[in-house]
Coordinates of C-alpha atoms and ligand atoms in Angstrom, one line a residue:
X1 CA 32.3 -0.3 5.0
X2 CA 30.2 -2.9 3.3
X3 CA 26.9 -2.2 1.6
X4 CA 24.6 -5.2 1.4
X5 CA 21.9 -4.5 -1.2
X6 CA 20.0 -7.6 -2.2
X7 CA 17.5 -5.8 -4.3
X8 CA 20.1 -4.4 -6.6
X9 CA 22.9 -5.6 -8.8
X10 CA 26.0 -3.5 -9.0
X11 CA 27.9 -4.6 -12.1
X12 CA 31.4 -3.6 -11.6
X13 CA 33.9 -2.8 -14.4
X14 CA 34.8 -6.0 -16.1
X15 CA 32.0 -8.1 -14.7
X16 CA 30.4 -10.1 -17.5
X17 CA 26.9 -9.0 -18.3
X18 CA 25.7 -12.6 -18.4
X19 CA 26.2 -12.7 -14.6
X20 CA 23.5 -10.1 -14.2
X21 CA 20.0 -11.3 -14.0
X22 CA 17.1 -9.8 -15.8
X23 CA 17.5 -6.1 -16.3
X24 CA 14.1 -4.5 -15.6
X25 CA 12.4 -1.3 -14.4
X26 CA 15.1 1.0 -15.8
X27 CA 18.2 1.9 -14.0
X28 CA 19.8 4.7 -12.1
X29 CA 23.4 5.8 -11.9
X30 CA 24.9 5.7 -8.4
X31 CA 28.2 5.5 -6.5
X32 CA 28.9 2.7 -4.1
X33 CA 31.8 2.8 -1.8
X34 CA 32.1 -1.0 -1.8
X35 CA 29.9 -4.0 -2.1
X36 CA 29.9 -7.7 -1.8
X37 CA 29.6 -10.7 -4.1
X38 CA 28.0 -13.9 -3.4
X39 CA 26.7 -16.0 -6.3
X40 CA 23.5 -17.0 -4.6
X41 CA 22.3 -13.6 -3.4
X42 CA 23.6 -11.6 -6.4
X43 CA 25.5 -9.0 -4.3
X44 CA 28.9 -7.8 -5.5
X45 CA 32.1 -6.7 -3.9
X46 CA 34.4 -4.1 -5.2
X47 CA 37.2 -1.8 -4.3
X48 CA 36.1 1.6 -3.2
X49 CA 35.3 4.0 -4.7
X50 CA 33.5 2.4 -7.6
X51 CA 31.1 4.1 -10.0
X52 CA 28.4 1.6 -10.8
X53 CA 25.2 1.3 -12.7
X54 CA 22.5 0.1 -10.4
X55 CA 20.2 -2.4 -12.0
X56 CA 17.1 -3.4 -10.4
X57 CA 16.4 -7.1 -10.4
X58 CA 12.8 -8.2 -10.5
X59 CA 11.2 -7.5 -7.1
X60 CA 9.3 -10.2 -5.3
X61 CA 6.1 -8.4 -6.2
X62 CA 7.0 -8.5 -9.9
X63 CA 8.0 -12.2 -9.6
X64 CA 4.7 -12.9 -7.9
X65 CA 2.8 -11.1 -10.6
X66 CA 4.8 -13.1 -13.2
X67 CA 3.8 -16.3 -11.5
X68 CA 0.2 -15.2 -11.5
X69 CA 0.4 -14.4 -15.2
X70 CA 1.7 -17.9 -15.9
X71 CA -1.5 -19.1 -14.4
X72 CA -0.4 -20.4 -11.0
X73 CA -2.3 -17.7 -9.2
X74 CA -4.3 -19.9 -6.9
X75 CA -1.6 -22.5 -6.3
X76 CA 1.7 -21.2 -5.1
X77 CA 1.9 -17.5 -4.2
X78 CA 4.9 -15.9 -2.6
X79 CA 3.5 -13.5 0.0
X80 CA 5.8 -10.5 1.0
X81 CA 7.1 -11.3 4.4
X82 CA 8.5 -9.1 7.2
X83 CA 10.1 -10.5 10.3
X84 CA 10.0 -8.2 13.3
X85 CA 12.5 -8.7 16.0
X86 CA 11.2 -6.6 18.9
X87 CA 9.6 -6.4 22.3
X88 CA 5.9 -7.1 23.2
X89 CA 3.9 -4.1 24.5
X90 CA 1.1 -5.4 26.7
X91 CA -0.9 -2.2 25.9
X92 CA -0.5 -3.2 22.2
X93 CA 0.2 0.4 21.0
X94 CA 3.9 -0.2 20.2
X95 CA 6.3 -3.0 19.8
X96 CA 5.4 -6.4 18.2
X97 CA 1.7 -5.6 18.4
X98 CA 2.1 -2.4 16.4
X99 CA 4.3 -4.2 13.9
X100 CA 1.7 -6.9 13.4
X101 CA -1.1 -4.4 12.9
X102 CA 0.9 -2.2 10.6
X103 CA 2.0 -5.1 8.3
X104 CA -1.6 -6.5 8.4
X105 CA -3.0 -3.2 7.4
X106 CA -0.6 -3.0 4.4
X107 CA -1.2 -6.6 3.4
X108 CA 2.1 -8.1 4.2
X109 CA 2.8 -11.3 6.3
X110 CA 4.6 -10.6 9.6
X111 CA 6.4 -13.1 11.7
X112 CA 7.7 -12.2 15.2
X113 CA 10.8 -12.9 17.2
X114 CA 10.1 -11.5 20.7
X115 CA 13.1 -10.1 22.5
X116 CA 11.3 -8.9 25.7
X117 CA 7.9 -8.8 27.3
X118 CA 7.0 -5.4 28.7
X119 CA 4.2 -4.6 31.2
X120 CA 3.1 -1.3 29.6
X121 CA 0.1 0.8 29.2
X122 CA -0.8 4.4 28.3
X123 CA 0.8 5.7 31.5
X124 CA 4.3 4.1 31.0
X125 CA 6.3 1.0 31.2
X126 CA 5.8 -0.8 34.6
X127 CA 8.2 -3.7 33.9
X128 CA 10.5 -5.4 31.4
X129 CA 11.1 -9.1 31.3
X130 CA 13.9 -9.9 28.7
X131 CA 13.7 -13.2 26.8
X132 CA 17.0 -15.2 27.3
X133 CA 19.4 -14.7 24.4
X134 CA 19.6 -18.3 23.4
X135 CA 15.8 -18.5 23.1
X136 CA 15.8 -15.4 20.9
X137 CA 18.3 -17.2 18.8
X138 CA 16.1 -20.2 18.7
X139 CA 13.1 -18.1 17.5
X140 CA 15.3 -16.5 14.8
X141 CA 16.6 -19.8 13.6
X142 CA 13.0 -21.2 13.4
X143 CA 11.7 -18.4 11.3
X144 CA 14.7 -17.5 9.1
X145 CA 15.6 -21.1 8.2
X146 CA 12.0 -22.0 7.1
X147 CA 9.8 -19.1 6.2
X148 CA 11.4 -17.1 3.3
X149 CA 11.6 -13.8 5.1
X150 CA 12.1 -10.8 2.8
X151 CA 12.8 -8.0 5.2
X152 CA 13.8 -7.9 8.8
X153 CA 12.8 -5.0 11.0
X154 CA 14.2 -4.6 14.4
X155 CA 12.7 -2.7 17.4
X156 CA 13.6 -3.2 21.1
X157 CA 16.9 -5.1 21.4
X158 CA 17.5 -5.1 25.1
X159 CA 21.1 -6.2 25.3
X160 CA 24.3 -6.3 23.2
X161 CA 24.1 -10.1 23.3
X162 CA 20.8 -10.0 21.4
X163 CA 22.3 -7.7 18.8
X164 CA 25.2 -10.1 18.3
X165 CA 22.9 -13.1 18.0
X166 CA 20.8 -11.3 15.4
X167 CA 23.7 -10.1 13.3
X168 CA 25.1 -13.6 13.3
X169 CA 21.8 -15.2 12.1
X170 CA 21.4 -12.5 9.4
X171 CA 24.8 -13.5 8.0
X172 CA 23.7 -17.1 8.0
X173 CA 20.3 -16.3 6.5
X174 CA 20.6 -13.1 4.4
X175 CA 17.4 -11.2 3.6
X176 CA 16.5 -8.7 1.0
X177 CA 16.6 -5.7 3.4
X178 CA 17.2 -4.7 7.0
X179 CA 15.3 -1.9 8.7
X180 CA 16.7 -0.9 12.1
X181 CA 14.6 1.2 14.5
X182 CA 17.1 1.9 17.2
X183 CA 14.6 1.8 20.1
X184 CA 16.1 3.0 23.3
X185 CA 13.5 4.8 25.3
X186 CA 9.7 4.7 25.2
X187 CA 7.8 7.8 24.4
X188 CA 6.9 7.8 28.1
X189 CA 10.6 8.2 28.9
X190 CA 11.2 4.6 30.2
X191 CA 14.5 2.9 29.3
X192 CA 14.1 -0.1 26.9
X193 CA 17.7 -0.8 26.1
X194 CA 21.0 -0.4 28.1
X195 CA 23.8 1.9 26.9
X196 CA 26.0 -1.1 25.9
X197 CA 23.4 -1.8 23.1
X198 CA 24.6 1.4 21.4
X199 CA 28.0 -0.2 20.6
X200 CA 26.3 -3.3 19.3
X201 CA 24.0 -1.3 17.0
X202 CA 26.8 0.9 15.7
X203 CA 29.3 -2.0 15.1
X204 CA 27.1 -4.9 14.2
X205 CA 23.8 -3.8 12.8
X206 CA 24.2 -0.4 11.2
X207 CA 26.7 -1.6 8.6
X208 CA 24.2 -4.2 7.4
X209 CA 21.2 -1.9 7.6
X210 CA 19.3 -0.5 4.6
X211 CA 17.7 2.1 6.8
X212 CA 18.1 3.3 10.4
X213 CA 15.2 5.3 11.8
X214 CA 16.2 7.1 15.1
X215 CA 13.9 9.6 16.7
X216 CA 15.4 12.9 18.0
X217 CA 16.5 11.4 21.4
X218 CA 17.9 8.3 19.8
X219 CA 19.8 10.2 17.2
X220 CA 21.3 12.4 19.9
X221 CA 22.3 9.4 22.0
X222 CA 23.9 7.7 19.0
X223 CA 26.0 10.8 18.5
X224 CA 27.2 11.1 22.1
X225 CA 24.4 13.5 23.3
X226 CA 24.5 16.3 20.8
X227 CA 21.6 18.8 21.0
X228 CA 19.0 18.3 18.2
X229 CA 16.5 21.1 18.2
X230 CA 16.1 22.2 14.6
X231 CA 15.6 20.7 11.1
X232 CA 19.2 21.8 10.4
X233 CA 20.4 19.8 13.4
X234 CA 18.5 16.8 12.1
X235 CA 20.2 17.1 8.7
X236 CA 23.7 17.1 10.3
X237 CA 22.7 14.2 12.6
X238 CA 21.5 12.2 9.6
X239 CA 24.8 12.7 7.9
X240 CA 26.8 11.7 11.0
X241 CA 24.7 8.6 11.5
X242 CA 25.0 7.7 7.8
X243 CA 28.8 7.7 8.4
X244 CA 28.3 4.8 10.9
X245 CA 27.5 2.5 7.9
X246 CA 23.8 2.2 7.1
X247 CA 22.7 2.7 3.4
X248 CA 20.2 5.4 4.4
X249 CA 19.0 7.2 7.5
X250 CA 15.7 8.7 8.6
X251 CA 15.9 11.1 11.5
X252 CA 12.3 11.4 12.8
X253 CA 11.1 14.7 14.0
X254 CA 7.9 13.7 15.8
X255 CA 9.2 15.3 18.9
X256 CA 10.7 18.4 17.3
X257 CA 9.7 21.3 19.6
X258 CA 7.6 24.2 18.1
X259 CA 7.1 22.6 14.8
X260 CA 3.7 22.9 13.0
X261 CA 4.5 20.0 10.7
X262 CA 5.9 16.5 11.5
X263 CA 9.2 16.8 9.6
X264 CA 11.6 13.8 9.1
X265 CA 14.9 14.0 7.3
X266 CA 16.0 11.2 4.9
X267 CA 19.6 11.0 3.8
X268 CA 21.0 8.4 1.4
X269 CA 24.6 9.4 1.5
X270 CA 24.2 11.9 -1.4
X271 CA 20.8 13.6 -1.1
X272 CA 18.7 14.9 1.7
X273 CA 14.9 14.7 1.5
X274 CA 12.8 16.7 3.9
X275 CA 9.6 14.8 4.4
X276 CA 6.8 16.7 5.9
X277 CA 3.3 15.7 7.1
X278 CA 0.8 17.8 9.0
X279 CA 1.2 17.4 12.7
X280 CA -2.0 15.8 14.1
X281 CA -3.1 17.2 17.4
X282 CA -3.7 14.0 19.5
X283 CA -2.5 12.2 22.6
X284 CA -2.5 8.9 20.6
X285 CA 1.1 8.8 19.3
X286 CA 2.3 5.8 21.2
X287 CA 3.8 3.4 18.7
X288 CA 4.3 5.8 15.8
X289 CA 8.0 4.9 15.6
X290 CA 7.4 1.2 15.5
X291 CA 4.6 1.6 13.0
X292 CA 6.6 3.7 10.7
X293 CA 9.5 1.3 10.6
X294 CA 7.2 -1.7 10.1
X295 CA 5.4 0.1 7.2
X296 CA 8.8 0.8 5.6
X297 CA 9.8 -2.8 5.9
X298 CA 6.4 -4.0 4.5
X299 CA 6.6 -1.6 1.5
X300 CA 10.1 -2.7 0.8
X301 CA 9.0 -6.3 1.0
X302 CA 6.3 -5.5 -1.6
X303 CA 8.9 -4.1 -3.9
X304 CA 9.2 -0.4 -3.2
X305 CA 12.5 1.5 -3.1
X306 CA 13.5 2.6 0.4
X307 CA 12.6 6.3 -0.2
X308 CA 9.3 5.3 -1.8
X309 CA 8.6 3.1 1.2
X310 CA 9.4 5.9 3.7
X311 CA 7.0 8.2 1.9
X312 CA 4.2 5.7 2.0
X313 CA 4.9 4.8 5.6
X314 CA 4.8 8.4 6.7
X315 CA 1.6 8.9 4.9
X316 CA 0.2 5.8 6.6
X317 CA 1.1 7.1 10.1
X318 CA -0.3 10.5 9.4
X319 CA -3.6 9.1 8.2
X320 CA -3.8 6.6 11.1
X321 CA -3.2 9.4 13.6
X322 CA -5.7 11.6 12.0
X323 CA -8.3 8.9 11.8
X324 CA -7.8 8.0 15.5
X325 CA -7.2 11.4 17.0
X326 CA -10.3 11.2 19.2
X327 CA -9.9 7.6 20.2
X328 CA -9.9 7.1 23.9
X329 CA -8.1 4.0 25.2
X330 CA -6.5 4.1 28.6
X331 CA -6.2 7.0 31.1
X332 CA -2.5 8.0 30.6
X333 CA -0.9 10.7 28.5
X334 CA 0.2 8.4 25.6
X335 CA -2.7 6.6 23.9
X336 CA -2.4 4.0 21.1
X337 CA -3.9 4.7 17.6
X338 CA -5.9 2.6 15.2
X339 CA -3.8 0.9 12.5
X340 CA -6.8 -0.7 10.9
X341 CA -8.7 2.6 10.5
X342 CA -11.8 0.8 11.6
X343 CA -12.2 0.9 15.4
X344 CA -13.7 4.3 15.5
X345 CA -17.5 4.3 15.7
X346 CA -18.1 7.7 14.0
X347 CA -19.2 7.6 10.4
X348 CA -18.3 4.9 7.9
X349 CA -21.2 2.6 9.0
X350 CA -21.1 1.0 5.6
X351 CA -18.1 -1.2 4.8
X352 CA -17.9 -3.5 1.9
X353 CA -17.9 -7.2 2.8
X354 CA -16.0 -8.3 -0.3
X355 CA -17.2 -7.7 -3.9
X356 CA -20.6 -9.1 -4.8
X357 CA -20.8 -9.7 -8.6
X358 CA -24.6 -9.3 -8.5
X359 CA -24.0 -5.6 -7.8
X360 CA -23.2 -5.3 -11.5
X361 CA -26.9 -5.9 -12.3
X362 CA -27.9 -2.3 -13.0
X363 CA -24.7 -0.3 -13.2
X364 CA -25.2 3.4 -13.5
X365 CA -22.4 5.5 -15.0
X366 CA -22.7 9.3 -14.6
X367 CA -21.9 11.9 -17.3
X368 CA -21.2 15.5 -16.5
X369 CA -22.3 16.8 -19.9
X370 CA -25.7 15.2 -19.5
X371 CA -26.1 16.6 -15.9
X372 CA -25.2 20.0 -17.2
X373 CA -27.7 19.7 -20.0
X374 CA -30.5 18.8 -17.6
X375 CA -29.3 21.3 -15.0
X376 CA -28.7 18.9 -12.1
X377 CA -25.9 18.1 -9.7
X378 CA -24.0 14.8 -9.8
X379 CA -25.3 13.9 -6.4
X380 CA -28.9 14.6 -7.4
X381 CA -28.4 12.4 -10.5
X382 CA -26.9 9.6 -8.4
X383 CA -29.6 9.7 -5.8
X384 CA -32.3 9.5 -8.5
X385 CA -30.6 6.5 -10.1
X386 CA -30.4 4.7 -6.8
X387 CA -34.0 5.5 -6.0
X388 CA -34.9 3.8 -9.3
X389 CA -32.9 0.7 -8.4
X390 CA -29.3 1.2 -9.6
X391 CA -27.2 -1.5 -7.9
X392 CA -23.7 0.2 -8.3
X393 CA -22.6 3.7 -9.3
X394 CA -19.6 4.8 -11.2
X395 CA -18.7 8.5 -11.3
X396 CA -17.3 9.3 -14.7
X397 CA -16.2 12.9 -14.7
X398 CA -13.9 13.7 -17.5
X399 CA -14.0 17.5 -17.3
X400 CA -14.4 18.4 -13.6
X401 CA -11.7 20.2 -11.7
X402 CA -10.1 17.8 -9.1
X403 CA -11.4 19.7 -6.1
X404 CA -14.9 19.8 -7.4
X405 CA -14.7 16.2 -8.3
X406 CA -13.5 15.3 -4.8
X407 CA -16.3 17.3 -3.2
X408 CA -19.0 15.8 -5.5
X409 CA -17.6 12.3 -5.0
X410 CA -17.8 12.7 -1.2
X411 CA -21.4 13.8 -1.4
X412 CA -22.2 10.9 -3.7
X413 CA -20.5 8.4 -1.5
X414 CA -22.6 9.5 1.5
X415 CA -25.8 9.0 -0.6
X416 CA -24.7 5.7 -2.1
X417 CA -23.6 4.3 1.3
X418 CA -26.8 5.3 3.0
X419 CA -28.5 2.9 0.6
X420 CA -25.8 0.2 0.8
X421 CA -24.8 0.8 -2.9
X422 CA -21.1 0.7 -3.8
X423 CA -19.6 3.8 -5.4
X424 CA -16.7 3.5 -7.9
X425 CA -14.6 6.2 -9.5
X426 CA -13.8 6.2 -13.2
X427 CA -10.0 6.4 -13.9
X428 CA -9.1 8.7 -11.0
X429 CA -7.4 6.4 -8.4
X430 CA -6.3 9.6 -6.5
X431 CA -9.9 10.7 -6.1
X432 CA -11.0 7.2 -5.1
X433 CA -8.2 7.2 -2.4
X434 CA -9.1 10.7 -1.3
X435 CA -12.7 9.9 -0.5
X436 CA -12.2 6.2 0.4
X437 CA -14.5 5.1 -2.5
X438 CA -15.3 1.5 -2.9
X439 CA -13.1 1.2 -5.9
X440 CA -12.2 2.3 -9.4
X441 CA -13.0 1.5 -13.0
X442 CA -10.0 1.8 -15.3
X443 CA -9.7 1.6 -19.1
X444 CA -7.0 0.1 -21.2
X445 CA -5.1 3.4 -21.4
X446 CA -5.6 4.4 -17.7
X447 CA -3.5 3.3 -14.8
X448 CA -2.8 -0.5 -15.0
X449 CA -5.1 -2.5 -12.8
X450 CA -2.2 -4.1 -10.9
X451 CA -0.8 -0.7 -10.0
X452 CA -4.3 0.4 -8.9
X453 CA -4.6 -2.7 -6.8
X454 CA -1.3 -2.0 -5.1
X455 CA -2.4 1.6 -4.4
X456 CA -5.9 0.7 -3.3
X457 CA -5.3 -2.5 -1.3
X458 CA -7.0 -5.9 -1.5
X459 CA -10.5 -4.8 -0.3
X460 CA -11.4 -2.3 -3.0
X461 CA -13.3 -3.1 -6.2
X462 CA -11.4 -2.8 -9.4
X463 CA -13.1 -3.0 -12.8
X464 CA -11.3 -2.9 -16.2
X465 CA -12.7 -2.2 -19.6
X466 CA -11.9 -5.1 -22.0
X467 CA -12.6 -5.8 -25.6
X468 CA -10.7 -9.0 -26.1
X469 CA -10.1 -12.3 -24.3
X470 CA -6.5 -11.3 -23.9
X471 CA -7.4 -8.1 -22.1
X472 CA -9.8 -10.1 -19.9
X473 CA -7.1 -12.5 -19.0
X474 CA -4.7 -9.7 -18.2
X475 CA -7.4 -8.0 -16.0
X476 CA -7.8 -11.2 -14.1
X477 CA -4.0 -11.7 -13.5
X478 CA -3.7 -8.0 -12.5
X479 CA -6.1 -8.7 -9.7
X480 CA -9.3 -7.0 -11.0
X481 CA -12.7 -7.9 -9.7
X482 CA -14.8 -7.6 -12.8
X483 CA -14.5 -6.5 -16.4
X484 CA -16.7 -4.1 -18.4
X485 CA -17.1 -5.2 -22.0
X486 CA -18.3 -3.1 -24.9
X487 CA -19.4 -1.3 -26.9
X488 CA -22.2 -3.7 -27.1
X489 CA -23.9 -1.2 -29.5
X490 CA -22.7 2.0 -31.0
X491 CA -22.8 4.9 -28.6
X492 CA -22.4 8.7 -28.7
X493 CA -21.2 8.9 -25.1
X494 CA -17.8 7.6 -25.9
X495 CA -16.3 8.7 -29.2
X496 CA -13.9 6.5 -31.2
X497 CA -14.9 3.5 -29.3
X498 CA -15.2 0.5 -31.6
X499 CA -18.2 -1.7 -31.1
X500 CA -17.6 -5.3 -30.3
X501 CA -21.3 -6.2 -30.8
X502 CA -23.1 -9.1 -29.0
X503 CA -20.8 -11.7 -30.6
X504 CA -17.7 -9.9 -29.3
X505 CA -19.3 -9.6 -25.9
X506 CA -20.2 -13.3 -25.8
X507 CA -16.6 -14.3 -26.8
X508 CA -15.1 -12.1 -24.0
X509 CA -17.6 -13.5 -21.5
X510 CA -16.8 -17.1 -22.3
X511 CA -13.1 -16.4 -22.0
X512 CA -13.3 -14.2 -18.9
X513 CA -12.6 -15.7 -15.5
X514 CA -14.1 -12.6 -14.0
X515 CA -17.8 -11.4 -13.9
X516 CA -18.7 -9.2 -16.8
X517 CA -20.9 -6.1 -17.2
X518 CA -21.9 -5.1 -20.7
X519 CA -21.6 -1.5 -21.7
X520 CA -22.1 0.7 -24.8
X521 CA -25.4 2.0 -26.2
X522 CA -27.6 -0.1 -23.9
X523 CA -31.0 1.1 -22.9
X524 CA -34.6 0.0 -22.6
X525 CA -34.8 -1.1 -26.2
X526 CA -32.0 -3.6 -26.2
X527 CA -31.0 -4.5 -22.6
X528 CA -33.0 -7.8 -22.8
X529 CA -31.2 -8.9 -26.0
X530 CA -27.9 -8.3 -24.1
X531 CA -28.8 -10.4 -21.2
X532 CA -30.2 -13.1 -23.5
X533 CA -26.8 -14.0 -24.9
X534 CA -27.1 -16.4 -21.9
X535 CA -23.5 -16.6 -20.5
X536 CA -23.5 -17.1 -16.8
X537 CA -20.8 -14.6 -15.9
X538 CA -22.6 -11.7 -17.7
X539 CA -24.0 -10.2 -14.5
X540 CA -25.6 -7.0 -15.8
X541 CA -25.6 -3.9 -17.9
X542 CA -23.9 -0.6 -17.5
X543 CA -25.8 2.5 -18.7
X544 CA -25.2 6.1 -19.2
X545 CA -27.5 8.0 -21.6
X546 CA -30.5 5.7 -21.1
X547 CA -30.6 7.0 -17.5
X548 CA -28.9 10.3 -17.3
X549 CA -29.9 11.8 -20.6
X550 CA -33.6 11.6 -19.6
X551 CA -35.9 13.9 -17.9
X552 CA -36.7 11.6 -15.0
X553 CA -33.7 9.4 -14.1
X554 CA -35.6 7.5 -11.3
X555 CA -38.4 6.4 -13.5
X556 CA -36.1 5.4 -16.4
X557 CA -34.0 3.4 -14.0
X558 CA -37.1 1.7 -12.5
X559 CA -38.2 0.7 -16.0
X560 CA -34.8 -0.7 -16.9
X561 CA -34.6 -2.6 -13.6
X562 CA -37.9 -4.3 -14.2
X563 CA -37.0 -5.2 -17.8
X564 CA -33.8 -6.8 -16.6
X565 CA -35.6 -8.7 -13.8
X566 CA -37.9 -10.1 -16.4
X567 CA -35.1 -11.0 -18.8
X568 CA -33.2 -12.8 -16.0
X569 CA -36.3 -14.7 -14.8
X570 CA -36.9 -15.9 -18.4
X571 CA -33.4 -17.2 -18.6
X572 CA -33.7 -19.3 -15.4
Ligands
ADP1 N1 1.5 14.2 15.9 C1 2.0 13.7 14.8 N2 1.4 14.0 13.6 C2 1.9 13.5 12.4 N3 3.0 12.7 12.4 C3 3.6 12.4 13.5 C4 3.2 12.9 14.8 N4 4.0 12.4 15.8 C5 4.9 11.7 15.1 N5 4.7 11.7 13.8 C6 5.5 10.9 12.8 O1 5.5 9.6 13.2 C7 6.8 9.0 12.9 C8 7.5 8.5 14.2 O2 8.1 9.6 14.7 P1 8.5 9.9 16.2 O3 7.4 10.0 17.1 O4 9.5 11.0 16.2 O5 9.3 8.5 16.5 P2 9.2 7.6 17.8 O6 7.8 7.1 17.9 O7 10.2 6.5 17.5 O8 9.5 8.5 19.0 C9 7.5 10.1 12.2 O9 7.3 10.0 10.8 C10 6.9 11.4 12.7 O10 7.1 12.5 11.8
MP5_2 C1 8.0 -3.0 23.4 C2 8.2 -1.6 22.9 N1 8.9 -1.4 21.8 C3 9.1 -0.1 21.4 C4 8.5 1.0 22.0 C5 8.7 2.4 21.5 O1 7.6 3.0 21.0 P1 7.2 4.5 21.1 O2 8.5 5.2 21.0 O3 6.3 4.8 20.0 O4 6.6 4.7 22.5 C6 7.8 0.7 23.2 N2 7.2 1.7 23.9 N3 7.6 -0.6 23.6
MG3 MG1 6.9 8.8 19.2

């Protein structure tokens, strides 16, 4: 058995360390039965069994981030790239169309080699037209020889000939990882691949695969028809399929009878992981398998480990199903779902159209102690600030219990969005994700902005507190949208927070490639002096006590708004 793992280096006994590229992101101990060595792809071959230390080489994401740090952010950027080799579904719920939507939703480029065109809808598959093998080969060659594919994901492979063509091309053009979804039958029960394909999968593709993702029916077919009815059956199936050669196996339990949760079993040759999601009650599950495999491929292309990728993918499918459970498309029993989370017309009327730096103009930051002192709820405070003219809200709740914070944040989001005002969450990326806030604001000791960006996706607003030009530079290369700079003046809101003063603020503004909002001790008495430092990327002031430690928040906000307007018009 050969294990191809491009993302890892397996230094075998006696192998000189200087042949190992950068050692980063820590290491794990593992056992590999054998592996391969080619100089160019950094994969090693050994005699089984070999105990190895597994070093992670820099992922594409890390390399891209490095590139960005070196300042070539806008010139050449390597975009994570998944190639899907699968069938077209005219109803667009599964197959190539699901793959494109899933990768798009995750922010990964997806190229497509089409193996068959199906006439398909929510009722079933009415026809299959296979693409000639030599033309599939031509598509493969076109993409693989030119477009720097990171991960290949396979779906419907209608004949053994297609499997052979693919495995041949993958040997010629090796990729970082291979995700095999052994599609055989559609959810509607229609045949998508003949029985001969089984041998092809087992002999040609599984040994090269980093993960194989059969559903219950497929796992049973691969194992000669064994009955799979319980989670224990799924575990033993995962083990038996692993013995066919793939690095890891995910047996999917979407169709497990009588199960309240959607349970999948992941096996990496040593450990089992039981991955559970709540089972969404919906008819719209057509394409869940294709979507899951594409999300795994996309996450691996971005730099996740296989297990991490599976967890994220499962969460994506669960959220997408939940979001689209009431969607009505087609009349049959198997509807598609909404990968882009946006088709549904209920709620969410406000969506951010990109970050607008002028939103930083009057930036209101809440404070739970002040709300407590004045006996008001966070949402009442937020409403009053918006009534007075606040242009963006940040919820800064250092003491609240998570559940209370989530509830309050939800209420505040509703209010803010009804006025078209963006709502950010201080520090707590989890809370921002939970309520689908417009973004987060993080400090230097909070979650790094590039990690927050990876978690929140490209559309959300990310702000970073910076005191120096170096931190501002870092925020920019981490993918932040704006920086908060302060303390402009001394403040009691934040203890042990050194003041940078107006000079420090000006230095950071001049150095920053991002728009800046000033913070720290700003109120009616000094807001104009702040704006008057006269640097064009200083877009506004952020205030806490000057609004929230006052009897009437709305009128204080109104006064500050008009002062700022005057200051800006004087500067023009
Ligand atoms: N109703 C559901 N609610 C939540 N997750 C589901 C549901 N149905 C399927 N899944 C999940 O979707 C993924 C695809 O599973 P499955 O439907 O078994 O595969 P396939 O689409 O290949 O038949 C799995 O992670 C499974 O647990
Ligand atoms: C072209 C194509 N590829 C794959 C599937 C399986 O998807 P699912 O099992 O979710 O119906 C499908 N129905 N059509
Ligand atoms: Mg399914």
